[in-house]
Every structure is written in structure tokens, then in C-alpha cells.
Amino acid sequence: MQVSGEAKGVSLLQMHDFRCFWLSRVASVLAYQMLSVAVGWQIYDLTNSTFYLGIAGLLQFLPMVLLMLPAGHVIDRYNRTLIIRLCQLSEGLGVFLLAMGSLTGWLNKETILSLVFLIGAARTFEMPCMQVLLTGVVEREVLPQALALAASSSQTAVIAGPALGGLLYVYGPGAVFACVSGLYFLSIFFLGRIRKKQEAVKGEKPDLRSALVGLSFIRSRPVILGAISLDLFAVLLGGATALLPVFARKILLAGPAGLGLLRSAPAVGSVLMALFLAHRPLKNQVGRKMFLAVIVFGLATIAFALSTSFVLSIGALIVLGTADTISVVVRGALVQLNTPDEMRGRVSSVNALFVGTSNQLGEFESGMAATWLGLVPSVILGGVATILVALIWMRLFPSLKNIQRLESSVKGQP
């Protein structure tokens, strides 16, 4: 059925399967965002060290490096819904152990970091599988709008998750972890209500060559490579998420609830932009608008670093989130619209590896940079570096800069 005009976003949410997917995604992302706030604050409480905040980010990233490519092949060969449910079950059980450890008092930084690593391993399979699952839930012609609404579901959860996690932390980390565990099981429930059968594409047997197909595919398409790598370096250098507990405590003089609001602020801008793009997708000068958004992202990062006002810091983070969403939606549309179904798992895994690299390794980089350079100088330098990357990428990938419409960029690829 064709869905047209501004009604697309609303009509998609009226579809049973997409609505169940949307709710499952909200619950899963909400759980992870609450978990991130609780783990970050608890680690900082136990160690009073930015170094261990960085280590926590690194341990979430390492499973992606080790498992992401084979994960893509698994996604292409087996039932995708089942893979997601098994991953979320593992995450829910891991968080349940964090809750029990916090409530009974035996939890220490080593145990927290070990469980963070295991949860990261499960997410390595879950994230790209969720991306691929969406293509089986909606028709191709409404995929860009579905991607924007999917982004809005993530960002809606990112708004509520950190704030709720920070408020619940007042009652102790065990309360947050118990709620997170329940949300993972709720996500499993909604996923199970999707009626359309998700059949895996039976292809080659797993081996190194087939696992690397996703990398080769992206490398052969400069527009996709440029968009993904631009997002990677922008968030890697400009992101300061791992340092928010330190900004909240030492500069803005805010407690756990304030930290939750800071973590939610980028998502306020993100969800507004995602909903806007769901109803009014980018129609012209897509490339230039994406580069402009990355430059704004860098400027907002610098503004946040210089701010000593809680309100101004929230405002800078909202602008940052608004700019980031444009890159997220453009990258997602380019990847999914240009990839055949039989290799979507592998290509989406590489894309997820880039996303995970920018987010998780970025947290490690932020912690190390703050340790060596100081808190505020390290974030200012990151914002400046983000702007420089955008300017350099405009010269390295002129075809990306000159994209007018997403559909025309697809046709121009080899």
C-alpha cells in the first residue's frame, strides 16, 4: 500500500508490525540509556576517576571489534527476530546480576566492568539485527520515513532514559538495574508480537571472505564510505558523553538527577529533528546540509565546554543532538537503500561497528583526553577537530557533498 505526503509518519505507527517494532526499540534503548547513567555514576562513585569512565566505554566497544563481522554473517543466515530476543535475554540477565550485586553489596568495579563487557557482546548482535529487521517490517518506498521514526524512537528513549535513570539512582543503583532488566523483557514481548515472518537469507557458509563482504561493499561506494566515516570521526572527536558525570559534579554542581537531564538533552533535539524528517524528508542539497550539520555539531560541543550555566549547557546539548540526527538519518537511508537483502546483515554490521566506534571508543578517548589535557580543554579541542574533519571530508568526498537527493545518489553508485 502506498503512503504519501505528511501522513506517512502517522500511518506507519498505525501499522501493527511497525508499531510493535517501534515499541520494542523504545524499551530496549530506554533500558540501555538508563543502564549507561547508572554504570557511569556508580563507577565514578567507586573510583572517582575519569580513567575508569573511559575504561567502561572501551569495554563496551571491544566486543564490537571482535564480533561485529561474524555477527553480520549470523544475521544473514538465521532468524533475525530470534537473534534479537536471545540478545535481549542475555542483556536482561546481565543487568539482573548488576541489580543483585548492588542490593546485596558484593558488586565492585571489576565485576561491573566484566558485566558491561558481556552486555556489550550481546548488543554487538542486537544493533545491526534491529537495523535489518526494519527492512522486513515496512515497504521499501516508506523506508526513509520509517528510519526517521525509528530514530525518533531511539531518541525518545534517550530523552526519558537518562532522566529516569538519574531520578531512580537516588534510591540506589539496584533500583535502576532492576527497572532496566524488566525493560529488556518488555522489549522481548513486543518483538514477539510482530506477525510478519522474518526469514533469513541462506547464503554462503561462514568464513573470513564472506564476513568481509560488508567492508568491500562499503569501500566500493564512496558516498556511503564518506557518510559513515564522517559520522564516525565527528562523534569520536566531538562526543563528550563519558565526561558528563564530571561536568555535572565539578562544573555545573548537579547531582544524579542533573546528570540524567544532561544525558537527555541531546535527544530532545534529536527526536524533534527525527520527527520533522519523518514528515518532511530532505529533498534537495542533502550532502551540503549534512556537512553543515556536522559543523554545527562541533560548534555546539565547544559551546558546551565553555558553559558554566546548567541551562546554557542543556541548550548546547540540544543543538548538538539536532545536528547529529541529520547525519544519522542520511547514513541509514544510504546504507539500507543501497544494500541487497542477502548481505544486509554484514553491511549493517559494518555500519554498526562504525557507530559503535564513534560512541564507545569516543568515550574512551574522552576519558583519556580529559586525564591528559584537562576537562574543558579536551572537549574544546574535540569540537574544533570535528569542524576540521567536516571541512576535510568535503574535499575528500566531493560526490557526497554534491548529493541533491538520496534517491539520485543511489543510482549513481557502481
mmCIF file of C-alpha atoms in Angstrom:
data_model
loop_
_atom_site.group_PDB
_atom_site.id
_atom_site.type_symbol
_atom_site.label_atom_id
_atom_site.label_comp_id
_atom_site.label_asym_id
_atom_site.label_seq_id
_atom_site.Cartn_x
_atom_site.Cartn_y
_atom_site.Cartn_z
ATOM 1 C CA MET A 1 0.000 0.000 0.000
ATOM 2 C CA GLN A 2 1.335 3.422 -0.920
ATOM 3 C CA VAL A 3 1.569 6.013 1.807
ATOM 4 C CA SER A 4 2.044 9.602 0.722
ATOM 5 C CA GLY A 5 2.718 13.076 1.926
ATOM 6 C CA GLU A 6 2.902 14.215 5.506
ATOM 7 C CA ALA A 7 0.680 11.354 6.644
ATOM 8 C CA LYS A 8 3.489 8.813 6.222
ATOM 9 C CA GLY A 9 4.872 9.126 9.743
ATOM 10 C CA VAL A 10 1.469 8.774 11.392
ATOM 11 C CA SER A 11 0.336 5.961 9.063
ATOM 12 C CA LEU A 12 3.439 3.897 9.797
ATOM 13 C CA LEU A 13 2.683 3.959 13.518
ATOM 14 C CA GLN A 14 -0.813 2.688 12.727
ATOM 15 C CA MET A 15 0.700 -0.450 11.173
ATOM 16 C CA HIS A 16 0.715 -3.316 13.695
ATOM 17 C CA ASP A 17 4.141 -4.755 12.886
ATOM 18 C CA PHE A 18 5.913 -1.402 12.713
ATOM 19 C CA ARG A 19 4.257 -0.275 15.948
ATOM 20 C CA CYS A 20 5.475 -3.430 17.734
ATOM 21 C CA PHE A 21 8.959 -2.906 16.309
ATOM 22 C CA TRP A 22 8.868 0.747 17.426
ATOM 23 C CA LEU A 23 7.790 -0.146 20.982
ATOM 24 C CA SER A 24 10.386 -2.910 21.236
ATOM 25 C CA ARG A 25 13.077 -0.488 20.140
ATOM 26 C CA VAL A 26 11.917 2.142 22.635
ATOM 27 C CA ALA A 27 12.057 -0.353 25.516
ATOM 28 C CA SER A 28 15.500 -1.651 24.529
ATOM 29 C CA VAL A 29 17.083 1.772 24.045
ATOM 30 C CA LEU A 30 15.393 3.105 27.187
ATOM 31 C CA ALA A 31 16.912 0.218 29.134
ATOM 32 C CA TYR A 32 20.393 0.805 27.749
ATOM 33 C CA GLN A 33 20.309 4.562 28.391
ATOM 34 C CA MET A 34 19.225 4.037 31.995
ATOM 35 C CA LEU A 35 21.967 1.447 32.348
ATOM 36 C CA SER A 36 24.604 3.850 30.999
ATOM 37 C CA VAL A 37 23.709 6.532 33.538
ATOM 38 C CA ALA A 38 23.743 4.091 36.451
ATOM 39 C CA VAL A 39 27.005 2.414 35.436
ATOM 40 C CA GLY A 40 28.747 5.736 34.791
ATOM 41 C CA TRP A 41 27.703 7.236 38.115
ATOM 42 C CA GLN A 42 28.422 4.055 40.066
ATOM 43 C CA ILE A 43 31.888 3.645 38.513
ATOM 44 C CA TYR A 44 32.716 7.280 39.285
ATOM 45 C CA ASP A 45 31.398 6.869 42.834
ATOM 46 C CA LEU A 46 33.602 3.810 43.375
ATOM 47 C CA THR A 47 36.771 5.144 41.734
ATOM 48 C CA ASN A 48 36.490 8.965 41.495
ATOM 49 C CA SER A 49 38.453 8.523 38.253
ATOM 50 C CA THR A 50 37.853 9.652 34.665
ATOM 51 C CA PHE A 51 40.215 6.836 33.654
ATOM 52 C CA TYR A 52 37.727 4.154 34.724
ATOM 53 C CA LEU A 53 34.899 6.015 32.989
ATOM 54 C CA GLY A 54 36.954 5.688 29.823
ATOM 55 C CA ILE A 55 37.638 2.003 30.517
ATOM 56 C CA ALA A 56 33.889 1.354 30.827
ATOM 57 C CA GLY A 57 33.400 2.853 27.359
ATOM 58 C CA LEU A 58 36.277 0.796 25.954
ATOM 59 C CA LEU A 59 34.853 -2.464 27.315
ATOM 60 C CA GLN A 60 31.569 -1.786 25.540
ATOM 61 C CA PHE A 61 33.482 -1.197 22.312
ATOM 62 C CA LEU A 62 35.829 -4.206 22.320
ATOM 63 C CA PRO A 63 33.101 -6.817 21.643
ATOM 64 C CA MET A 64 32.144 -4.862 18.524
ATOM 65 C CA VAL A 65 35.692 -5.089 17.193
ATOM 66 C CA LEU A 66 35.935 -8.802 17.968
ATOM 67 C CA LEU A 67 32.454 -9.960 16.948
ATOM 68 C CA MET A 68 30.796 -7.472 14.595
ATOM 69 C CA LEU A 69 31.889 -9.008 11.282
ATOM 70 C CA PRO A 70 30.944 -12.599 12.192
ATOM 71 C CA ALA A 71 27.739 -11.211 13.722
ATOM 72 C CA GLY A 72 26.750 -9.873 10.316
ATOM 73 C CA HIS A 73 27.038 -13.299 8.735
ATOM 74 C CA VAL A 74 24.989 -14.867 11.547
ATOM 75 C CA ILE A 75 22.278 -12.253 10.943
ATOM 76 C CA ASP A 76 22.177 -13.145 7.243
ATOM 77 C CA ARG A 77 21.831 -16.891 7.901
ATOM 78 C CA TYR A 78 19.471 -17.230 10.869
ATOM 79 C CA ASN A 79 16.108 -15.922 12.057
ATOM 80 C CA ARG A 80 16.621 -12.256 12.867
ATOM 81 C CA THR A 81 13.806 -11.949 15.382
ATOM 82 C CA LEU A 82 15.155 -14.907 17.352
ATOM 83 C CA ILE A 83 18.665 -13.415 17.381
ATOM 84 C CA ILE A 84 17.383 -10.140 18.842
ATOM 85 C CA ARG A 85 15.322 -11.898 21.510
ATOM 86 C CA LEU A 86 18.291 -14.035 22.604
ATOM 87 C CA CYS A 87 20.489 -10.940 22.791
ATOM 88 C CA GLN A 88 17.962 -9.025 24.865
ATOM 89 C CA LEU A 89 17.520 -12.019 27.158
ATOM 90 C CA SER A 90 21.286 -12.057 27.752
ATOM 91 C CA GLU A 91 21.313 -8.308 28.431
ATOM 92 C CA GLY A 92 18.376 -8.592 30.819
ATOM 93 C CA LEU A 93 20.071 -11.368 32.792
ATOM 94 C CA GLY A 94 23.355 -9.431 32.921
ATOM 95 C CA VAL A 95 21.616 -6.356 34.311
ATOM 96 C CA PHE A 96 19.749 -8.566 36.790
ATOM 97 C CA LEU A 97 23.147 -9.629 38.169
ATOM 98 C CA LEU A 98 24.119 -5.957 38.489
ATOM 99 C CA ALA A 99 20.912 -5.344 40.439
ATOM 100 C CA MET A 100 21.519 -8.276 42.777
ATOM 101 C CA GLY A 101 25.137 -7.249 43.309
ATOM 102 C CA SER A 102 24.171 -3.675 44.129
ATOM 103 C CA LEU A 103 21.383 -4.677 46.510
ATOM 104 C CA THR A 104 23.480 -7.271 48.367
ATOM 105 C CA GLY A 105 26.694 -5.249 48.418
ATOM 106 C CA TRP A 106 29.130 -7.612 46.671
ATOM 107 C CA LEU A 107 29.456 -5.548 43.481
ATOM 108 C CA ASN A 108 32.841 -3.930 42.772
ATOM 109 C CA LYS A 109 34.347 -2.095 39.811
ATOM 110 C CA GLU A 110 35.860 -5.269 38.335
ATOM 111 C CA THR A 111 32.509 -7.074 38.348
ATOM 112 C CA ILE A 112 30.714 -4.072 36.856
ATOM 113 C CA LEU A 113 33.250 -3.787 34.051
ATOM 114 C CA SER A 114 33.068 -7.532 33.338
ATOM 115 C CA LEU A 115 29.276 -7.453 33.027
ATOM 116 C CA VAL A 116 29.473 -4.317 30.885
ATOM 117 C CA PHE A 117 31.722 -6.282 28.520
ATOM 118 C CA LEU A 118 29.236 -9.180 28.332
ATOM 119 C CA ILE A 119 26.291 -6.840 27.734
ATOM 120 C CA GLY A 120 28.324 -5.149 25.008
ATOM 121 C CA ALA A 121 28.846 -8.533 23.340
ATOM 122 C CA ALA A 122 25.081 -9.122 23.207
ATOM 123 C CA ARG A 123 24.481 -5.637 21.792
ATOM 124 C CA THR A 124 27.020 -6.384 19.060
ATOM 125 C CA PHE A 125 24.492 -8.807 17.571
ATOM 126 C CA GLU A 126 21.351 -6.883 18.546
ATOM 127 C CA MET A 127 22.138 -3.479 16.993
ATOM 128 C CA PRO A 128 22.713 -4.458 13.343
ATOM 129 C CA CYS A 129 19.980 -7.071 13.556
ATOM 130 C CA MET A 130 17.489 -4.363 14.571
ATOM 131 C CA GLN A 131 18.526 -2.282 11.554
ATOM 132 C CA VAL A 132 18.000 -5.204 9.191
ATOM 133 C CA LEU A 133 14.713 -6.237 10.815
ATOM 134 C CA LEU A 134 13.178 -2.861 9.961
ATOM 135 C CA THR A 135 13.580 -3.546 6.232
ATOM 136 C CA GLY A 136 11.399 -6.642 6.648
ATOM 137 C CA VAL A 137 8.694 -4.781 8.557
ATOM 138 C CA VAL A 138 7.954 -1.918 6.111
ATOM 139 C CA GLU A 139 7.898 -1.499 2.338
ATOM 140 C CA ARG A 140 10.907 -0.023 0.546
ATOM 141 C CA GLU A 141 9.110 3.141 -0.588
ATOM 142 C CA VAL A 142 8.486 4.278 3.002
ATOM 143 C CA LEU A 143 11.848 3.127 4.384
ATOM 144 C CA PRO A 144 13.349 6.659 4.736
ATOM 145 C CA GLN A 145 10.351 7.764 6.813
ATOM 146 C CA ALA A 146 10.491 4.522 8.823
ATOM 147 C CA LEU A 147 14.192 5.116 9.505
ATOM 148 C CA ALA A 148 13.409 8.613 10.772
ATOM 149 C CA LEU A 149 10.635 7.292 13.024
ATOM 150 C CA ALA A 150 12.950 4.532 14.236
ATOM 151 C CA ALA A 151 15.499 7.210 15.073
ATOM 152 C CA SER A 152 12.798 9.127 16.921
ATOM 153 C CA SER A 153 12.015 6.013 18.960
ATOM 154 C CA SER A 154 15.640 5.751 19.984
ATOM 155 C CA GLN A 155 15.860 9.418 20.836
ATOM 156 C CA THR A 156 12.556 9.398 22.714
ATOM 157 C CA ALA A 157 14.039 6.671 24.868
ATOM 158 C CA VAL A 158 17.286 8.612 25.169
ATOM 159 C CA ILE A 159 15.324 11.588 26.490
ATOM 160 C CA ALA A 160 13.451 9.596 29.105
ATOM 161 C CA GLY A 161 16.129 7.009 29.886
ATOM 162 C CA PRO A 162 18.910 9.110 31.408
ATOM 163 C CA ALA A 163 16.463 11.330 33.295
ATOM 164 C CA LEU A 164 14.595 8.319 34.683
ATOM 165 C CA GLY A 165 17.868 6.564 35.452
ATOM 166 C CA GLY A 166 19.190 9.598 37.294
ATOM 167 C CA LEU A 167 15.996 10.003 39.312
ATOM 168 C CA LEU A 168 15.882 6.304 40.225
ATOM 169 C CA TYR A 169 19.556 6.390 41.216
ATOM 170 C CA VAL A 170 18.502 8.482 44.199
ATOM 171 C CA TYR A 171 17.170 5.165 45.572
ATOM 172 C CA GLY A 172 20.393 3.380 44.699
ATOM 173 C CA PRO A 173 21.857 1.714 41.604
ATOM 174 C CA GLY A 174 19.989 -1.512 42.381
ATOM 175 C CA ALA A 175 16.669 0.222 41.696
ATOM 176 C CA VAL A 176 17.885 1.370 38.272
ATOM 177 C CA PHE A 177 19.269 -2.046 37.327
ATOM 178 C CA ALA A 178 16.057 -3.830 38.361
ATOM 179 C CA CYS A 179 13.974 -1.499 36.181
ATOM 180 C CA VAL A 180 16.381 -1.932 33.256
ATOM 181 C CA SER A 181 16.149 -5.712 33.467
ATOM 182 C CA GLY A 182 12.359 -5.515 33.294
ATOM 183 C CA LEU A 183 12.503 -3.262 30.237
ATOM 184 C CA TYR A 184 14.598 -5.785 28.329
ATOM 185 C CA PHE A 185 11.956 -8.438 28.954
ATOM 186 C CA LEU A 186 9.245 -5.976 27.836
ATOM 187 C CA SER A 187 11.166 -5.419 24.605
ATOM 188 C CA ILE A 188 11.233 -9.183 24.020
ATOM 189 C CA PHE A 189 7.446 -9.272 24.470
ATOM 190 C CA PHE A 190 6.750 -6.591 21.838
ATOM 191 C CA LEU A 191 9.184 -8.169 19.400
ATOM 192 C CA GLY A 192 7.325 -11.454 19.670
ATOM 193 C CA ARG A 193 4.085 -9.771 18.567
ATOM 194 C CA ILE A 194 5.401 -8.944 15.074
ATOM 195 C CA ARG A 195 3.245 -11.039 12.742
ATOM 196 C CA LYS A 196 5.301 -10.984 9.552
ATOM 197 C CA LYS A 197 7.722 -13.904 9.449
ATOM 198 C CA GLN A 198 11.354 -12.856 9.218
ATOM 199 C CA GLU A 199 13.171 -15.337 7.011
ATOM 200 C CA ALA A 200 16.950 -15.304 6.893
ATOM 201 C CA VAL A 201 18.660 -15.450 3.530
ATOM 202 C CA LYS A 202 20.526 -18.740 3.236
ATOM 203 C CA GLY A 203 23.849 -17.904 1.654
ATOM 204 C CA GLU A 204 27.455 -18.924 1.916
ATOM 205 C CA LYS A 205 28.887 -20.806 4.841
ATOM 206 C CA PRO A 206 30.574 -18.530 7.382
ATOM 207 C CA ASP A 207 34.225 -17.806 6.558
ATOM 208 C CA LEU A 208 36.556 -14.821 6.624
ATOM 209 C CA ARG A 209 35.935 -13.871 2.996
ATOM 210 C CA SER A 210 32.152 -13.798 3.310
ATOM 211 C CA ALA A 211 32.393 -11.899 6.615
ATOM 212 C CA LEU A 212 34.433 -9.183 4.876
ATOM 213 C CA VAL A 213 31.871 -8.674 2.097
ATOM 214 C CA GLY A 214 30.281 -5.800 4.002
ATOM 215 C CA LEU A 215 33.586 -3.924 4.174
ATOM 216 C CA SER A 216 34.216 -4.439 0.469
ATOM 217 C CA PHE A 217 30.714 -3.275 -0.420
ATOM 218 C CA ILE A 218 31.050 -0.028 1.551
ATOM 219 C CA ARG A 219 34.550 0.642 0.232
ATOM 220 C CA SER A 220 33.307 0.346 -3.353
ATOM 221 C CA ARG A 221 30.782 3.151 -2.797
ATOM 222 C CA PRO A 222 32.467 6.489 -1.943
ATOM 223 C CA VAL A 223 29.211 8.189 -0.949
ATOM 224 C CA ILE A 224 28.427 5.539 1.669
ATOM 225 C CA LEU A 225 32.041 5.372 2.859
ATOM 226 C CA GLY A 226 32.213 9.142 3.191
ATOM 227 C CA ALA A 227 28.940 9.416 5.118
ATOM 228 C CA ILE A 228 29.809 6.634 7.560
ATOM 229 C CA SER A 229 33.386 7.780 8.186
ATOM 230 C CA LEU A 230 32.306 11.409 8.598
ATOM 231 C CA ASP A 231 29.867 10.401 11.310
ATOM 232 C CA LEU A 232 32.499 8.184 12.940
ATOM 233 C CA PHE A 233 35.150 10.893 13.289
ATOM 234 C CA ALA A 234 32.685 13.645 14.198
ATOM 235 C CA VAL A 235 31.257 11.739 17.157
ATOM 236 C CA LEU A 236 34.608 10.139 18.059
ATOM 237 C CA LEU A 237 36.307 13.518 18.378
ATOM 238 C CA GLY A 238 33.383 15.729 19.354
ATOM 239 C CA GLY A 239 31.470 13.478 21.731
ATOM 240 C CA ALA A 240 31.766 14.204 25.453
ATOM 241 C CA THR A 241 29.138 11.797 26.788
ATOM 242 C CA ALA A 242 31.570 9.900 29.016
ATOM 243 C CA LEU A 243 32.566 13.146 30.738
ATOM 244 C CA LEU A 244 29.044 14.289 31.614
ATOM 245 C CA PRO A 245 29.282 12.874 35.178
ATOM 246 C CA VAL A 246 32.359 15.065 35.731
ATOM 247 C CA PHE A 247 30.761 18.172 34.193
ATOM 248 C CA ALA A 248 27.645 17.569 36.297
ATOM 249 C CA ARG A 249 29.574 17.259 39.545
ATOM 250 C CA LYS A 250 32.530 19.637 39.206
ATOM 251 C CA ILE A 251 31.406 22.408 36.851
ATOM 252 C CA LEU A 252 27.611 22.534 36.869
ATOM 253 C CA LEU A 253 27.252 21.372 40.504
ATOM 254 C CA ALA A 254 24.439 18.955 39.647
ATOM 255 C CA GLY A 255 23.671 15.562 41.186
ATOM 256 C CA PRO A 256 22.425 12.321 39.611
ATOM 257 C CA ALA A 257 19.155 13.942 38.512
ATOM 258 C CA GLY A 258 21.072 16.760 36.825
ATOM 259 C CA LEU A 259 23.287 14.225 35.089
ATOM 260 C CA GLY A 260 20.185 12.484 33.793
ATOM 261 C CA LEU A 261 18.909 15.745 32.305
ATOM 262 C CA LEU A 262 22.273 16.422 30.679
ATOM 263 C CA ARG A 263 22.296 12.942 29.144
ATOM 264 C CA SER A 264 18.750 13.502 27.874
ATOM 265 C CA ALA A 265 19.352 16.943 26.367
ATOM 266 C CA PRO A 266 20.916 15.874 23.042
ATOM 267 C CA ALA A 267 17.960 13.568 22.488
ATOM 268 C CA VAL A 268 15.487 16.442 22.855
ATOM 269 C CA GLY A 269 16.929 17.992 19.720
ATOM 270 C CA SER A 270 17.333 14.600 18.080
ATOM 271 C CA VAL A 271 13.731 13.499 18.485
ATOM 272 C CA LEU A 272 12.406 16.830 17.205
ATOM 273 C CA MET A 273 14.603 16.603 14.123
ATOM 274 C CA ALA A 274 13.775 12.917 13.579
ATOM 275 C CA LEU A 275 10.038 13.598 13.720
ATOM 276 C CA PHE A 276 10.469 16.542 11.366
ATOM 277 C CA LEU A 277 12.388 14.385 8.880
ATOM 278 C CA ALA A 278 9.753 11.640 9.153
ATOM 279 C CA HIS A 279 7.140 14.078 7.827
ATOM 280 C CA ARG A 280 9.395 16.234 5.638
ATOM 281 C CA PRO A 281 12.394 14.200 4.439
ATOM 282 C CA LEU A 282 15.378 16.016 2.952
ATOM 283 C CA LYS A 283 14.565 16.739 -0.703
ATOM 284 C CA ASN A 284 17.496 18.795 -2.002
ATOM 285 C CA GLN A 285 21.130 19.634 -1.214
ATOM 286 C CA VAL A 286 21.275 16.627 1.110
ATOM 287 C CA GLY A 287 25.080 16.495 1.086
ATOM 288 C CA ARG A 288 25.654 20.157 1.918
ATOM 289 C CA LYS A 289 23.054 20.060 4.678
ATOM 290 C CA MET A 290 24.751 17.042 6.245
ATOM 291 C CA PHE A 291 28.153 18.761 6.271
ATOM 292 C CA LEU A 292 26.615 21.925 7.720
ATOM 293 C CA ALA A 293 25.033 19.813 10.452
ATOM 294 C CA VAL A 294 28.432 18.332 11.381
ATOM 295 C CA ILE A 295 29.940 21.818 11.634
ATOM 296 C CA VAL A 296 27.068 22.897 13.897
ATOM 297 C CA PHE A 297 27.716 19.752 15.967
ATOM 298 C CA GLY A 298 31.314 20.887 16.515
ATOM 299 C CA LEU A 299 30.290 24.440 17.430
ATOM 300 C CA ALA A 300 27.727 23.146 19.945
ATOM 301 C CA THR A 301 30.414 20.938 21.518
ATOM 302 C CA ILE A 302 32.663 23.970 22.013
ATOM 303 C CA ALA A 303 29.774 25.977 23.495
ATOM 304 C CA PHE A 304 29.032 23.186 25.970
ATOM 305 C CA ALA A 305 32.670 23.013 27.062
ATOM 306 C CA LEU A 306 32.799 26.762 27.749
ATOM 307 C CA SER A 307 29.477 26.945 29.598
ATOM 308 C CA THR A 308 29.268 27.171 33.382
ATOM 309 C CA SER A 309 25.479 27.566 33.344
ATOM 310 C CA PHE A 310 23.310 24.466 33.615
ATOM 311 C CA VAL A 311 20.635 25.990 31.351
ATOM 312 C CA LEU A 312 23.133 27.031 28.671
ATOM 313 C CA SER A 313 24.764 23.604 28.812
ATOM 314 C CA ILE A 314 21.385 21.956 28.252
ATOM 315 C CA GLY A 315 20.771 24.274 25.284
ATOM 316 C CA ALA A 316 24.129 23.463 23.690
ATOM 317 C CA LEU A 317 23.476 19.739 24.041
ATOM 318 C CA ILE A 318 20.023 20.106 22.449
ATOM 319 C CA VAL A 319 21.570 21.817 19.408
ATOM 320 C CA LEU A 320 24.234 19.105 19.282
ATOM 321 C CA GLY A 321 21.599 16.377 19.158
ATOM 322 C CA THR A 322 19.604 18.155 16.464
ATOM 323 C CA ALA A 323 22.640 18.369 14.198
ATOM 324 C CA ASP A 324 23.698 14.764 14.790
ATOM 325 C CA THR A 325 20.316 13.348 13.740
ATOM 326 C CA ILE A 326 20.634 14.651 10.180
ATOM 327 C CA SER A 327 23.803 12.593 9.726
ATOM 328 C CA VAL A 328 22.191 9.536 11.333
ATOM 329 C CA VAL A 329 19.141 9.573 9.039
ATOM 330 C CA VAL A 330 21.129 10.246 5.856
ATOM 331 C CA ARG A 331 23.637 7.496 6.657
ATOM 332 C CA GLY A 332 20.897 4.997 7.498
ATOM 333 C CA ALA A 333 18.979 5.701 4.296
ATOM 334 C CA LEU A 334 22.101 5.409 2.150
ATOM 335 C CA VAL A 335 23.073 2.065 3.669
ATOM 336 C CA GLN A 336 19.666 0.371 3.615
ATOM 337 C CA LEU A 337 18.516 1.634 0.209
ATOM 338 C CA ASN A 338 21.749 0.538 -1.476
ATOM 339 C CA THR A 339 22.186 -2.933 0.025
ATOM 340 C CA PRO A 340 20.687 -6.203 -1.306
ATOM 341 C CA ASP A 341 18.814 -8.215 1.320
ATOM 342 C CA GLU A 342 21.176 -11.202 1.192
ATOM 343 C CA MET A 343 24.039 -9.085 2.567
ATOM 344 C CA ARG A 344 22.185 -6.559 4.707
ATOM 345 C CA GLY A 345 23.352 -8.262 7.898
ATOM 346 C CA ARG A 346 27.016 -7.928 7.000
ATOM 347 C CA VAL A 347 26.761 -4.375 5.687
ATOM 348 C CA SER A 348 24.659 -3.294 8.678
ATOM 349 C CA SER A 349 27.224 -4.894 10.977
ATOM 350 C CA VAL A 350 29.985 -2.777 9.475
ATOM 351 C CA ASN A 351 27.761 0.295 9.799
ATOM 352 C CA ALA A 352 27.031 -0.602 13.426
ATOM 353 C CA LEU A 353 30.765 -1.057 14.009
ATOM 354 C CA PHE A 354 31.341 2.493 12.792
ATOM 355 C CA VAL A 355 28.536 3.779 15.023
ATOM 356 C CA GLY A 356 29.818 1.798 17.989
ATOM 357 C CA THR A 357 33.345 3.003 17.346
ATOM 358 C CA SER A 358 32.287 6.627 17.389
ATOM 359 C CA ASN A 359 30.214 6.220 20.553
ATOM 360 C CA GLN A 360 32.101 3.703 22.694
ATOM 361 C CA LEU A 361 35.697 4.355 21.633
ATOM 362 C CA GLY A 362 34.808 8.036 21.785
ATOM 363 C CA GLU A 363 34.030 7.602 25.481
ATOM 364 C CA PHE A 364 37.468 6.045 25.995
ATOM 365 C CA GLU A 365 39.121 8.859 24.018
ATOM 366 C CA SER A 366 37.239 11.477 26.043
ATOM 367 C CA GLY A 367 38.339 9.961 29.341
ATOM 368 C CA MET A 368 41.968 9.762 28.262
ATOM 369 C CA ALA A 369 41.997 13.276 26.768
ATOM 370 C CA ALA A 370 40.467 14.737 29.939
ATOM 371 C CA THR A 371 43.082 12.944 32.051
ATOM 372 C CA TRP A 372 45.969 14.306 29.975
ATOM 373 C CA LEU A 373 44.727 17.735 28.836
ATOM 374 C CA GLY A 374 42.145 18.681 31.438
ATOM 375 C CA LEU A 375 38.363 18.506 31.299
ATOM 376 C CA VAL A 376 37.387 21.707 29.459
ATOM 377 C CA PRO A 377 40.388 21.950 27.066
ATOM 378 C CA SER A 378 39.880 18.370 25.892
ATOM 379 C CA VAL A 379 36.240 19.000 24.920
ATOM 380 C CA ILE A 380 37.056 22.305 23.189
ATOM 381 C CA LEU A 381 39.772 20.566 21.179
ATOM 382 C CA GLY A 382 37.292 17.841 20.231
ATOM 383 C CA GLY A 383 34.813 20.386 18.883
ATOM 384 C CA VAL A 384 37.494 22.124 16.816
ATOM 385 C CA ALA A 385 38.667 18.761 15.436
ATOM 386 C CA THR A 386 35.092 17.900 14.408
ATOM 387 C CA ILE A 387 34.797 21.082 12.357
ATOM 388 C CA LEU A 388 38.152 20.395 10.692
ATOM 389 C CA VAL A 389 37.066 16.852 9.802
ATOM 390 C CA ALA A 390 33.920 18.193 8.106
ATOM 391 C CA LEU A 391 35.956 20.649 6.031
ATOM 392 C CA ILE A 392 38.494 17.979 5.031
ATOM 393 C CA TRP A 393 35.771 15.448 4.129
ATOM 394 C CA MET A 394 34.123 17.989 1.823
ATOM 395 C CA ARG A 395 37.308 17.887 -0.269
ATOM 396 C CA LEU A 396 37.933 14.140 0.048
ATOM 397 C CA PHE A 397 34.355 13.156 -0.879
ATOM 398 C CA PRO A 398 33.007 15.778 -3.316
ATOM 399 C CA SER A 399 30.359 13.323 -4.540
ATOM 400 C CA LEU A 400 28.953 13.212 -1.000
ATOM 401 C CA LYS A 401 28.922 16.993 -0.718
ATOM 402 C CA ASN A 402 27.137 17.325 -4.064
ATOM 403 C CA ILE A 403 24.282 14.887 -3.337
ATOM 404 C CA GLN A 404 20.967 16.546 -4.107
ATOM 405 C CA ARG A 405 18.534 13.723 -3.269
ATOM 406 C CA LEU A 406 19.016 10.364 -1.561
ATOM 407 C CA GLU A 407 17.367 8.541 -4.471
ATOM 408 C CA SER A 408 19.677 10.080 -7.088
ATOM 409 C CA SER A 409 22.772 9.209 -5.038
ATOM 410 C CA VAL A 410 21.722 5.558 -5.119
ATOM 411 C CA LYS A 411 21.531 5.469 -8.899
ATOM 412 C CA GLY A 412 24.965 6.973 -9.236
ATOM 413 C CA GLN A 413 26.757 4.233 -7.369
ATOM 414 C CA PRO A 414 28.700 1.454 -9.087
#
